[in-house]
Amino acid sequence: MASDDIALLAEALSKTHVGYGELSYKGQGLKLDNAESVKELVREIEEYQGLRALRLEGNTVGVEAAQAIAKALECKDQLQSCHWSDMFTGRLRSEIPTALRSLGSALMTAGARLRELDLSDNAFGPDGVKGIETLLKSSVCHSLRELRLNNCGMGIGGGKILAAALTECHEQSSALGAPLKLKVFIAGRNRLENEGATALALAFQLMGSLEEVHMPQNGINHAGVTALATAMQHNPHLRILNLNDNTFTKRGALAMAQALRHLRTVQVINFGDCLVRSEGAIALSAVLREGLPTLKELNLSFGEITEAAALVLAQAVQDKPHLEKLDLNGNCLGEEGCEALKETMDRADILASLSDDEGEPDDDDEEEEEDEEDEENGKEMKENGVKDKRDSPVKPEPACHPEVLSFLSSPTAETLLKLGDNRTGLIQQHVDVSDSDKVADAFLKISSLYSDDHEVKKAVLETIDTLLKKAFFGSSLQTYSFLSTLLVMLGLLKGEGKVKKVQVLPGHLLVLEHAVQQDYFPQDHASLLDTFVARHGKALKSCSHARDSLKSTLERRISPEC
């Protein structure tokens, strides 16, 4: 070993004792190639009684050096924390698994019980995960509380290996009466994609103990997001969820909103740069209205959210007493939208800068691109064994009433009246109110028949009231989703997927005006409608009289003093 390297190591060793059982060589920039280069370091480890934490990050450790360090660790049964991030800089990827196996084997020999393992920034790929696989399955990790594998390049293969190892660890520890209770999982920038994320989601669901999950920049789209959302529902103590820079789109956002409904301790949500978009933002608004009581930070930046949806979000967070930051920067609000958002916020201090706003969206039609994405994602999910809602078993249909089916397929006033006095019950039986698309479609079909004829008007309004009473009996997420779909079909909101706009008729708006005045229609839902009608009323110009009447009624509903 060169004399200058020895001098550097000697200087580092003079700074190692940090107290509380920790031995640290953090950030010393040491090049530790062989046994000779770590001779003094090994002596320090061997002589340190009650060693609980070893920090090797910020150095570069070769195979021989790792083996020498491992030998010193074989008697350190009290070791709980291994901070080993960024310690293979300049090493061949093929060397890293061998070094990791040596270190892991030593911990198993010692009978250590780890609580923290940090191997971030080591870029070891799937083979590196194989290097810690045996360690993760062993009793050493039955007590693990924090696992940090940020920026390791694990890929899909590494994600699957990691998931299997965590699953086995949980099963073995459970058999001994003390199941693995991992609290912190960090694995950003690992190219996990859908398959890796889905595999890990199954492990997360099994454990049910997570409090922090950080998985940004992993190339995960709605299939993987949906799997993670399902897993999060089974982790009731979750506080921090960071999925920044993945791709939700509407379907992922809806799945995540559904999961968040069940979580009461979440404090930080980071879905920035995730293409949540406006429909996703509306779904999250519903959850904010009825849950997330401890939320402190919400990041939905760079998500292609438009002005009206952002305002709905802003209204939804007004009653969050613990909220410290709302980040909607980089969306598509436009200059006037940014000002409107600032005016809407009761507490301007919690709103992050809007300096990178993308401006109002263009009118370019992106539906074809979205459909192609959906087809590709569907193909991926089938290959990965992930269930898509569209592939799920169809709910049993109620006994078919031919006249009802005929009416719903081709509605006319005559066929509606022919259904008789029990028409409301019959139609209600044939419309699945948990499916926002079906409810919106039924609403538009029935309301299109509205006319001045007393009998027809009465039949339409009674049928709509019965249908919406049942629909609005569900969660806010369910009813916000219905309104979101309705807005898309009326041309007031740009949607994703295959939901198409209809030709707007006066009856659509007049029946909607009737509905918003009923007791079953919550005020915050009326406020949501008002926000979109006020800002995108031009889309309803073909029915200007009915539109203006609806606007006036909405304004009175949300501001009774007016």
Coordinates of C-alpha atoms in Angstrom, one line a residue:
M1 CA 0.0 0.0 0.0
A2 CA 1.4 3.4 -0.9
S3 CA 2.6 5.6 2.0
D4 CA 0.1 8.4 1.1
D5 CA -2.8 5.9 1.3
I6 CA -1.6 4.7 4.7
A7 CA -1.5 8.3 5.8
L8 CA -5.1 8.8 4.6
L9 CA -6.3 5.7 6.4
A10 CA -4.5 6.7 9.6
E11 CA -6.2 10.1 9.4
A12 CA -9.5 8.5 8.8
L13 CA -9.1 6.1 11.7
S14 CA -8.4 9.1 14.0
K15 CA -12.0 10.3 13.2
T16 CA -13.8 7.0 13.4
H17 CA -15.3 6.8 16.9
V18 CA -18.6 8.6 16.8
G19 CA -20.2 7.2 19.9
Y20 CA -23.3 5.2 20.6
G21 CA -21.7 2.1 19.2
E22 CA -20.9 3.6 15.8
L23 CA -17.7 3.2 13.9
S24 CA -17.6 5.5 10.9
Y25 CA -15.4 5.9 7.8
K26 CA -18.0 7.8 6.0
G27 CA -16.9 9.9 3.0
Q28 CA -13.1 9.3 3.5
G29 CA -12.6 8.5 -0.2
L30 CA -10.4 5.5 0.7
K31 CA -9.3 3.0 -2.0
L32 CA -9.4 -0.3 -0.2
D33 CA -8.2 -3.0 -2.5
N34 CA -6.7 -5.7 -0.4
A35 CA -6.2 -7.1 3.1
E36 CA -3.1 -4.9 3.7
S37 CA -5.1 -1.7 2.8
V38 CA -7.6 -2.4 5.5
K39 CA -5.3 -3.8 8.2
E40 CA -5.8 -0.8 10.5
L41 CA -9.5 -0.6 9.8
V42 CA -9.9 -4.3 10.6
R43 CA -8.1 -3.8 13.9
E44 CA -10.4 -0.9 14.8
I45 CA -13.4 -3.1 14.1
E46 CA -12.0 -6.1 16.1
E47 CA -11.2 -3.9 19.1
Y48 CA -14.5 -2.0 19.1
Q49 CA -16.6 -3.5 21.8
G50 CA -20.4 -3.3 21.4
L51 CA -20.2 -2.3 17.8
R52 CA -23.8 -1.4 16.7
A53 CA -23.3 0.6 13.5
L54 CA -20.6 0.5 10.8
R55 CA -20.4 3.2 8.2
L56 CA -18.3 2.5 5.1
E57 CA -20.1 4.8 2.6
G58 CA -18.1 7.0 0.4
N59 CA -15.1 4.7 0.0
T60 CA -14.3 2.0 -2.6
V61 CA -13.9 -1.6 -1.4
G62 CA -12.5 -4.4 -3.4
V63 CA -13.2 -8.1 -3.0
E64 CA -10.1 -8.9 -0.9
A65 CA -10.6 -5.9 1.3
A66 CA -14.3 -6.9 1.8
Q67 CA -13.3 -10.4 2.8
A68 CA -10.9 -9.0 5.4
I69 CA -13.5 -6.7 6.8
A70 CA -16.0 -9.6 6.9
K71 CA -13.6 -11.7 8.9
A72 CA -13.5 -8.9 11.5
L73 CA -17.3 -8.8 11.6
E74 CA -17.8 -12.5 12.4
C75 CA -17.8 -11.8 16.1
K76 CA -19.9 -8.6 16.1
D77 CA -23.2 -10.0 17.2
Q78 CA -24.5 -6.6 18.3
L79 CA -24.2 -5.0 14.9
Q80 CA -27.6 -3.5 13.9
S81 CA -26.9 -0.9 11.2
C82 CA -24.8 -1.3 8.0
H83 CA -24.4 2.0 6.1
W84 CA -22.7 0.7 3.0
S85 CA -23.9 3.0 0.3
D86 CA -21.6 4.2 -2.5
M87 CA -18.7 1.9 -1.5
F88 CA -17.9 0.2 -4.8
T89 CA -17.1 3.1 -7.0
G90 CA -14.7 2.1 -9.8
R91 CA -15.1 -1.6 -9.1
L92 CA -16.1 -4.2 -11.8
R93 CA -19.8 -5.1 -11.4
S94 CA -18.7 -8.8 -11.3
E95 CA -16.7 -8.1 -8.1
I96 CA -19.6 -6.6 -6.2
P97 CA -21.7 -9.7 -5.6
T98 CA -18.7 -11.6 -4.2
A99 CA -17.8 -8.7 -1.8
L100 CA -21.5 -8.5 -0.7
R101 CA -21.7 -12.3 -0.1
S102 CA -18.6 -12.2 2.1
L103 CA -20.0 -9.4 4.2
G104 CA -23.4 -11.0 4.4
S105 CA -21.9 -14.3 5.4
A106 CA -20.0 -12.7 8.2
L107 CA -23.2 -11.2 9.6
M108 CA -24.9 -14.6 9.6
T109 CA -21.9 -16.2 11.3
A110 CA -22.0 -13.5 14.0
G111 CA -25.7 -14.0 14.5
A112 CA -26.3 -10.2 14.1
R113 CA -29.8 -8.8 14.1
L114 CA -29.9 -5.9 11.6
R115 CA -32.3 -3.0 11.8
E116 CA -30.8 -0.9 9.0
L117 CA -29.2 -1.9 5.7
D118 CA -28.2 0.8 3.3
L119 CA -26.7 -0.3 0.0
S120 CA -27.8 2.7 -2.1
D121 CA -25.7 4.2 -5.0
N122 CA -23.8 1.0 -5.7
A123 CA -25.1 0.3 -9.2
F124 CA -24.7 -3.4 -8.7
G125 CA -27.6 -4.5 -10.9
P126 CA -29.5 -7.8 -10.6
D127 CA -26.3 -9.7 -9.8
G128 CA -25.8 -7.4 -6.8
V129 CA -29.2 -8.4 -5.5
K130 CA -28.2 -12.0 -5.8
G131 CA -25.2 -11.0 -3.6
I132 CA -27.5 -10.1 -0.7
E133 CA -30.2 -12.6 -1.4
T134 CA -29.1 -15.1 1.2
L135 CA -28.5 -12.4 3.8
L136 CA -32.1 -11.1 3.3
K137 CA -33.6 -14.5 3.7
S138 CA -31.6 -15.2 6.9
S139 CA -32.5 -14.6 10.5
V140 CA -30.1 -11.6 10.4
C141 CA -32.8 -9.7 8.6
H142 CA -35.8 -10.9 10.6
S143 CA -35.5 -7.7 12.6
L144 CA -34.9 -5.4 9.7
R145 CA -36.7 -2.1 9.9
E146 CA -35.1 0.0 7.1
L147 CA -33.9 -1.2 3.7
R148 CA -32.3 1.4 1.4
L149 CA -31.4 0.3 -2.1
N150 CA -31.7 3.6 -4.0
N151 CA -30.0 3.9 -7.4
C152 CA -28.7 0.4 -7.6
G153 CA -29.8 -0.5 -11.1
M154 CA -31.7 -3.6 -9.9
G155 CA -33.9 -3.8 -13.0
I156 CA -36.9 -6.1 -13.3
G157 CA -34.9 -9.2 -12.5
G158 CA -33.4 -7.7 -9.3
G159 CA -36.8 -6.5 -8.2
K160 CA -38.2 -10.0 -8.5
I161 CA -35.2 -11.5 -6.6
L162 CA -35.6 -8.9 -3.9
A163 CA -39.3 -9.5 -3.6
A164 CA -38.9 -13.2 -3.2
A165 CA -36.2 -12.8 -0.6
L166 CA -38.3 -10.4 1.5
T167 CA -41.3 -12.8 1.2
E168 CA -39.2 -15.7 2.4
C169 CA -37.8 -13.6 5.2
H170 CA -41.3 -12.7 6.3
E171 CA -42.5 -16.3 6.1
Q172 CA -39.6 -17.7 8.1
S173 CA -39.7 -15.0 10.7
S174 CA -43.5 -15.4 11.1
A175 CA -43.0 -19.1 11.6
L176 CA -40.8 -18.2 14.6
G177 CA -43.5 -15.9 16.0
A178 CA -41.7 -12.6 15.2
P179 CA -42.6 -11.6 11.7
L180 CA -40.5 -9.2 9.7
K181 CA -41.8 -5.7 10.2
L182 CA -40.0 -3.6 7.6
K183 CA -40.9 0.1 8.1
V184 CA -38.8 2.0 5.5
F185 CA -38.3 0.8 1.9
I186 CA -36.3 3.0 -0.5
A187 CA -35.6 1.9 -4.0
G188 CA -35.6 4.8 -6.4
R189 CA -33.9 4.9 -9.8
N190 CA -33.8 1.1 -10.2
R191 CA -35.7 0.5 -13.5
L192 CA -38.1 -1.8 -11.7
E193 CA -40.9 -1.2 -14.3
N194 CA -44.2 -2.9 -13.9
E195 CA -42.9 -6.5 -13.3
G196 CA -40.5 -5.5 -10.6
A197 CA -43.0 -3.2 -8.9
T198 CA -45.7 -5.8 -9.0
A199 CA -43.5 -8.4 -7.5
L200 CA -42.5 -6.1 -4.7
A201 CA -46.1 -5.1 -4.1
L202 CA -47.0 -8.6 -3.2
A203 CA -44.2 -8.7 -0.6
F204 CA -45.4 -5.3 0.8
Q205 CA -48.9 -6.6 1.0
L206 CA -47.7 -9.6 2.9
M207 CA -45.7 -7.6 5.4
G208 CA -48.3 -4.9 6.1
S209 CA -45.8 -2.9 8.3
L210 CA -44.5 -0.2 5.9
E211 CA -44.4 3.4 7.1
E212 CA -42.3 4.9 4.3
V213 CA -42.1 3.8 0.6
H214 CA -39.9 5.7 -1.8
M215 CA -39.8 4.3 -5.4
P216 CA -39.3 7.3 -7.7
Q217 CA -38.0 7.1 -11.3
N218 CA -38.6 3.4 -11.9
G219 CA -40.5 3.4 -15.2
I220 CA -43.6 2.1 -13.6
N221 CA -46.9 2.8 -15.4
H222 CA -50.5 2.2 -14.3
A223 CA -50.3 -1.6 -14.1
G224 CA -47.5 -1.4 -11.5
V225 CA -49.0 1.6 -9.8
T226 CA -52.3 -0.3 -9.4
A227 CA -50.4 -3.3 -7.8
L228 CA -48.6 -0.9 -5.4
A229 CA -51.9 0.8 -4.6
T230 CA -53.4 -2.5 -3.6
A231 CA -50.4 -3.3 -1.4
M232 CA -50.5 0.1 0.3
Q233 CA -54.1 -0.6 1.5
H234 CA -52.6 -3.4 3.6
N235 CA -50.1 -1.1 5.3
P236 CA -52.3 1.0 7.6
H237 CA -49.4 2.9 9.3
L238 CA -48.0 4.3 6.0
R239 CA -46.8 7.9 6.5
I240 CA -44.8 8.7 3.4
L241 CA -45.5 7.6 -0.2
N242 CA -43.1 8.8 -2.9
L243 CA -43.6 7.6 -6.4
N244 CA -42.3 10.6 -8.2
D245 CA -41.5 10.4 -11.9
N246 CA -43.5 7.3 -12.7
T247 CA -46.5 7.2 -15.0
F248 CA -50.0 7.0 -13.3
T249 CA -52.4 8.3 -16.0
K250 CA -56.1 8.1 -15.0
R251 CA -56.2 4.4 -14.2
G252 CA -53.2 4.5 -11.9
A253 CA -54.4 7.6 -10.2
L254 CA -57.9 6.1 -9.6
A255 CA -56.3 3.0 -8.1
M256 CA -54.1 5.1 -5.8
A257 CA -57.0 7.3 -4.8
Q258 CA -58.9 4.2 -3.8
A259 CA -56.0 3.0 -1.7
L260 CA -55.6 6.3 0.0
R261 CA -59.2 6.2 1.2
H262 CA -58.2 3.5 3.6
L263 CA -55.1 5.2 5.0
R264 CA -55.4 7.5 8.0
T265 CA -51.8 8.3 8.9
V266 CA -50.3 9.5 5.6
Q267 CA -48.4 12.7 6.0
V268 CA -46.4 13.1 2.7
I269 CA -47.6 12.2 -0.8
N270 CA -45.2 12.7 -3.7
F271 CA -46.9 12.0 -7.1
G272 CA -45.0 14.7 -8.9
D273 CA -44.1 14.2 -12.6
C274 CA -46.5 11.2 -12.6
L275 CA -49.0 12.3 -15.3
V276 CA -51.8 12.2 -12.7
R277 CA -53.7 14.6 -15.1
S278 CA -57.1 16.3 -14.4
E279 CA -59.2 13.2 -13.9
G280 CA -56.7 11.8 -11.5
A281 CA -56.6 15.1 -9.6
I282 CA -60.4 15.1 -9.3
A283 CA -60.2 11.5 -7.8
L284 CA -57.6 12.6 -5.3
S285 CA -59.7 15.6 -4.4
A286 CA -62.5 13.3 -3.4
V287 CA -60.1 11.4 -1.1
L288 CA -58.9 14.7 0.4
R289 CA -62.5 15.7 1.1
E290 CA -63.2 12.6 3.2
G291 CA -59.9 11.3 4.4
L292 CA -56.1 11.9 4.8
P293 CA -56.6 13.8 8.1
T294 CA -52.8 14.1 8.9
L295 CA -51.6 15.1 5.5
K296 CA -48.7 17.6 5.6
E297 CA -47.3 17.6 2.0
L298 CA -48.9 16.9 -1.4
N299 CA -46.9 17.1 -4.5
L300 CA -48.8 16.8 -7.8
S301 CA -46.3 18.9 -9.8
F302 CA -45.7 18.4 -13.6
G303 CA -48.8 16.2 -13.9
E304 CA -50.7 17.9 -16.9
I305 CA -53.4 19.1 -14.5
T306 CA -55.5 21.9 -15.9
E307 CA -56.9 25.0 -14.1
A308 CA -60.3 23.8 -13.1
A309 CA -59.0 20.5 -11.7
A310 CA -56.3 22.4 -9.8
L311 CA -59.0 24.6 -8.3
V312 CA -61.0 21.6 -7.2
L313 CA -57.9 20.3 -5.5
A314 CA -57.3 23.6 -3.8
Q315 CA -60.8 23.6 -2.5
A316 CA -60.4 20.1 -1.2
V317 CA -57.3 20.8 0.9
Q318 CA -58.7 23.9 2.6
D319 CA -59.8 22.0 5.7
K320 CA -56.5 20.1 6.2
P321 CA -55.2 21.6 9.4
H322 CA -51.7 20.0 9.2
L323 CA -51.0 20.8 5.5
E324 CA -47.7 22.6 5.1
K325 CA -47.2 22.4 1.3
L326 CA -49.2 21.9 -1.8
D327 CA -47.1 21.7 -5.0
L328 CA -48.9 22.2 -8.3
N329 CA -46.0 23.7 -10.2
G330 CA -45.3 22.7 -13.8
N331 CA -49.0 21.9 -14.6
C332 CA -51.2 23.5 -17.3
L333 CA -52.9 26.3 -15.5
G334 CA -52.1 29.3 -17.6
E335 CA -51.4 32.8 -16.2
E336 CA -55.1 33.4 -15.2
G337 CA -55.3 29.9 -13.7
C338 CA -52.3 30.5 -11.5
E339 CA -53.8 33.7 -10.2
A340 CA -57.1 32.0 -9.6
L341 CA -55.4 29.2 -7.7
K342 CA -53.6 31.7 -5.5
E343 CA -56.9 33.5 -4.8
T344 CA -58.6 30.2 -4.0
M345 CA -56.1 29.2 -1.3
D346 CA -57.0 30.5 2.1
R347 CA -53.4 30.0 3.2
A348 CA -51.2 31.2 0.4
D349 CA -48.0 30.2 2.3
I350 CA -48.6 26.5 1.7
L351 CA -48.8 26.8 -2.1
A352 CA -45.4 26.1 -3.8
S353 CA -44.1 28.3 -6.5
L354 CA -45.9 28.1 -9.9
S355 CA -42.9 29.5 -11.8
D356 CA -42.6 26.5 -14.1
D357 CA -46.3 26.4 -15.2
E358 CA -46.7 25.0 -18.7
G359 CA -49.5 27.3 -19.6
E360 CA -53.0 26.4 -20.8
P361 CA -53.0 23.1 -22.8
D362 CA -53.3 23.0 -26.5
D363 CA -56.4 21.6 -28.2
D364 CA -54.4 18.8 -29.9
D365 CA -56.1 15.5 -29.6
E366 CA -54.0 13.0 -27.7
E367 CA -56.6 10.3 -27.4
E368 CA -55.0 8.1 -30.1
E369 CA -51.7 8.2 -28.3
E370 CA -53.5 7.4 -25.0
D371 CA -55.3 4.4 -26.6
E372 CA -52.0 3.1 -27.9
E373 CA -50.5 3.4 -24.4
D374 CA -53.5 1.5 -22.9
E375 CA -53.1 -1.3 -25.4
E376 CA -49.4 -1.7 -24.7
N377 CA -50.0 -1.5 -21.0
G378 CA -52.7 -4.1 -21.2
K379 CA -50.4 -6.4 -23.1
E380 CA -47.7 -6.0 -20.5
M381 CA -50.1 -6.8 -17.7
K382 CA -51.3 -9.9 -19.3
E383 CA -47.8 -11.1 -19.8
N384 CA -47.0 -10.3 -16.1
G385 CA -50.1 -11.9 -14.8
V386 CA -51.5 -8.6 -13.6
K387 CA -55.3 -8.3 -13.6
D388 CA -56.8 -5.4 -15.5
K389 CA -60.2 -4.2 -14.6
R390 CA -61.3 -4.9 -18.1
D391 CA -60.1 -8.5 -17.7
S392 CA -61.8 -9.0 -14.4
P393 CA -64.7 -11.4 -14.0
V394 CA -67.9 -9.6 -15.0
K395 CA -70.4 -9.0 -12.2
P396 CA -73.5 -11.2 -12.5
E397 CA -76.1 -9.3 -14.3
P398 CA -79.6 -9.1 -12.7
A399 CA -82.4 -10.9 -14.4
C400 CA -82.8 -9.2 -17.8
H401 CA -85.9 -7.3 -18.6
P402 CA -86.1 -7.1 -22.4
E403 CA -87.9 -3.8 -22.4
V404 CA -85.3 -2.2 -20.1
L405 CA -82.5 -3.5 -22.3
S406 CA -84.3 -2.2 -25.4
F407 CA -84.7 1.2 -23.7
L408 CA -81.1 1.5 -22.6
S409 CA -79.8 0.5 -26.0
S410 CA -82.0 2.9 -27.9
P411 CA -83.8 5.3 -25.5
T412 CA -87.0 7.1 -26.5
A413 CA -89.7 8.8 -24.5
E414 CA -92.2 6.2 -25.7
T415 CA -90.1 3.2 -24.5
L416 CA -89.4 5.0 -21.2
L417 CA -93.1 5.5 -20.5
K418 CA -93.9 1.9 -21.6
L419 CA -91.8 0.6 -18.7
G420 CA -94.7 1.8 -16.4
D421 CA -94.7 2.9 -12.9
N422 CA -91.9 0.6 -11.9
R423 CA -89.5 2.1 -14.5
T424 CA -87.2 3.6 -11.8
G425 CA -86.6 0.4 -10.1
L426 CA -86.1 -1.6 -13.3
I427 CA -83.6 0.8 -14.7
Q428 CA -81.8 1.0 -11.3
Q429 CA -81.4 -2.8 -11.3
H430 CA -79.7 -2.7 -14.7
V431 CA -77.2 0.1 -14.0
D432 CA -74.2 -0.8 -11.9
V433 CA -73.8 2.4 -9.8
S434 CA -70.3 1.5 -8.8
D435 CA -69.2 1.9 -12.4
S436 CA -68.9 5.7 -13.1
D437 CA -69.0 5.1 -16.9
K438 CA -72.3 3.2 -16.7
V439 CA -73.9 5.8 -14.5
A440 CA -72.8 8.7 -16.6
D441 CA -74.0 6.9 -19.8
A442 CA -77.4 6.1 -18.3
F443 CA -77.7 9.7 -17.0
L444 CA -77.1 11.2 -20.4
K445 CA -79.4 8.7 -22.2
I446 CA -82.3 9.3 -19.8
S447 CA -81.8 13.1 -19.6
S448 CA -81.7 13.4 -23.3
L449 CA -85.4 12.6 -23.3
Y450 CA -86.4 15.6 -21.2
S451 CA -89.2 17.7 -22.6
D452 CA -92.0 20.0 -21.7
D453 CA -94.5 17.1 -21.9
H454 CA -95.5 16.7 -18.2
E455 CA -95.6 12.9 -18.2
V456 CA -92.2 12.5 -20.0
K457 CA -90.6 15.2 -17.8
K458 CA -91.9 13.5 -14.6
A459 CA -90.7 10.1 -15.8
V460 CA -87.2 11.4 -16.6
L461 CA -86.7 13.3 -13.3
E462 CA -88.1 10.5 -11.2
T463 CA -85.8 8.0 -12.9
I464 CA -82.8 10.2 -12.6
D465 CA -83.5 10.9 -8.9
T466 CA -83.7 7.2 -8.1
L467 CA -80.5 6.4 -10.0
L468 CA -78.4 9.3 -8.5
K469 CA -79.7 8.7 -5.0
K470 CA -78.3 5.2 -5.1
A471 CA -75.1 6.4 -6.9
F472 CA -74.5 9.1 -4.4
F473 CA -74.9 6.8 -1.5
G474 CA -71.4 5.5 -2.2
S475 CA -68.0 7.1 -1.4
S476 CA -67.0 10.6 -2.5
L477 CA -64.4 8.9 -4.7
Q478 CA -67.2 7.0 -6.5
T479 CA -69.4 10.0 -7.0
Y480 CA -66.4 12.3 -8.0
S481 CA -65.5 9.7 -10.6
F482 CA -69.1 9.8 -11.9
L483 CA -68.9 13.6 -12.2
S484 CA -65.5 13.4 -13.8
T485 CA -66.8 11.0 -16.5
L486 CA -69.8 13.2 -17.0
L487 CA -67.7 16.2 -17.5
V488 CA -65.6 14.4 -20.1
M489 CA -68.7 13.2 -22.0
L490 CA -70.1 16.8 -22.0
G491 CA -66.9 18.1 -23.4
L492 CA -66.0 20.1 -20.2
L493 CA -62.9 18.1 -19.4
K494 CA -60.4 16.4 -21.6
G495 CA -60.4 12.7 -20.7
E496 CA -58.2 9.6 -21.3
G497 CA -59.1 6.3 -22.9
K498 CA -62.2 5.5 -24.7
V499 CA -64.8 7.8 -23.0
K500 CA -66.1 9.9 -25.9
K501 CA -68.0 13.2 -25.9
V502 CA -71.7 13.3 -26.7
Q503 CA -73.7 15.9 -28.6
V504 CA -74.9 18.1 -25.7
L505 CA -78.7 18.6 -25.6
P506 CA -80.6 21.1 -23.4
G507 CA -82.1 18.2 -21.5
H508 CA -78.7 17.1 -20.3
L509 CA -78.1 20.4 -18.6
L510 CA -81.7 21.0 -17.4
V511 CA -81.9 17.6 -15.7
L512 CA -78.4 18.2 -14.2
E513 CA -79.8 21.5 -12.9
H514 CA -82.6 19.7 -11.3
A515 CA -80.3 17.1 -9.7
V516 CA -77.9 19.7 -8.1
Q517 CA -80.9 21.1 -6.2
Q518 CA -81.7 17.8 -4.5
D519 CA -80.7 16.8 -1.0
Y520 CA -78.8 13.8 -2.3
F521 CA -76.4 16.1 -4.3
P522 CA -73.6 17.3 -1.9
Q523 CA -72.6 20.9 -2.0
D524 CA -68.9 20.2 -2.7
H525 CA -70.0 18.2 -5.8
A526 CA -72.0 21.2 -6.9
S527 CA -68.9 23.3 -6.4
L528 CA -66.9 20.9 -8.6
L529 CA -69.5 21.3 -11.4
D530 CA -69.6 25.0 -11.0
T531 CA -65.8 25.2 -11.3
F532 CA -65.8 23.4 -14.7
V533 CA -69.0 25.0 -16.1
A534 CA -67.7 28.5 -15.2
R535 CA -64.3 27.9 -16.9
H536 CA -65.3 25.8 -19.9
G537 CA -68.8 26.9 -20.6
K538 CA -68.0 27.6 -24.2
A539 CA -68.2 23.8 -24.8
L540 CA -71.9 24.2 -24.0
K541 CA -72.6 27.1 -26.3
S542 CA -75.1 25.0 -28.4
C543 CA -77.3 25.0 -25.4
S544 CA -76.5 28.5 -24.1
H545 CA -79.9 29.1 -22.4
A546 CA -79.8 25.8 -20.5
R547 CA -76.1 26.3 -19.7
D548 CA -76.8 29.8 -18.2
S549 CA -79.7 28.5 -16.2
L550 CA -77.4 25.7 -14.8
K551 CA -74.7 28.2 -13.9
S552 CA -77.1 30.4 -12.0
T553 CA -78.5 27.4 -10.1
L554 CA -75.0 26.2 -9.2
E555 CA -73.9 29.6 -8.0
R556 CA -77.0 29.8 -5.7
R557 CA -76.4 26.3 -4.5
I558 CA -72.8 26.9 -3.4
S559 CA -73.4 30.5 -2.2
P560 CA -77.0 30.4 -0.7
E561 CA -76.7 34.1 0.4
C562 CA -76.6 35.0 -3.3

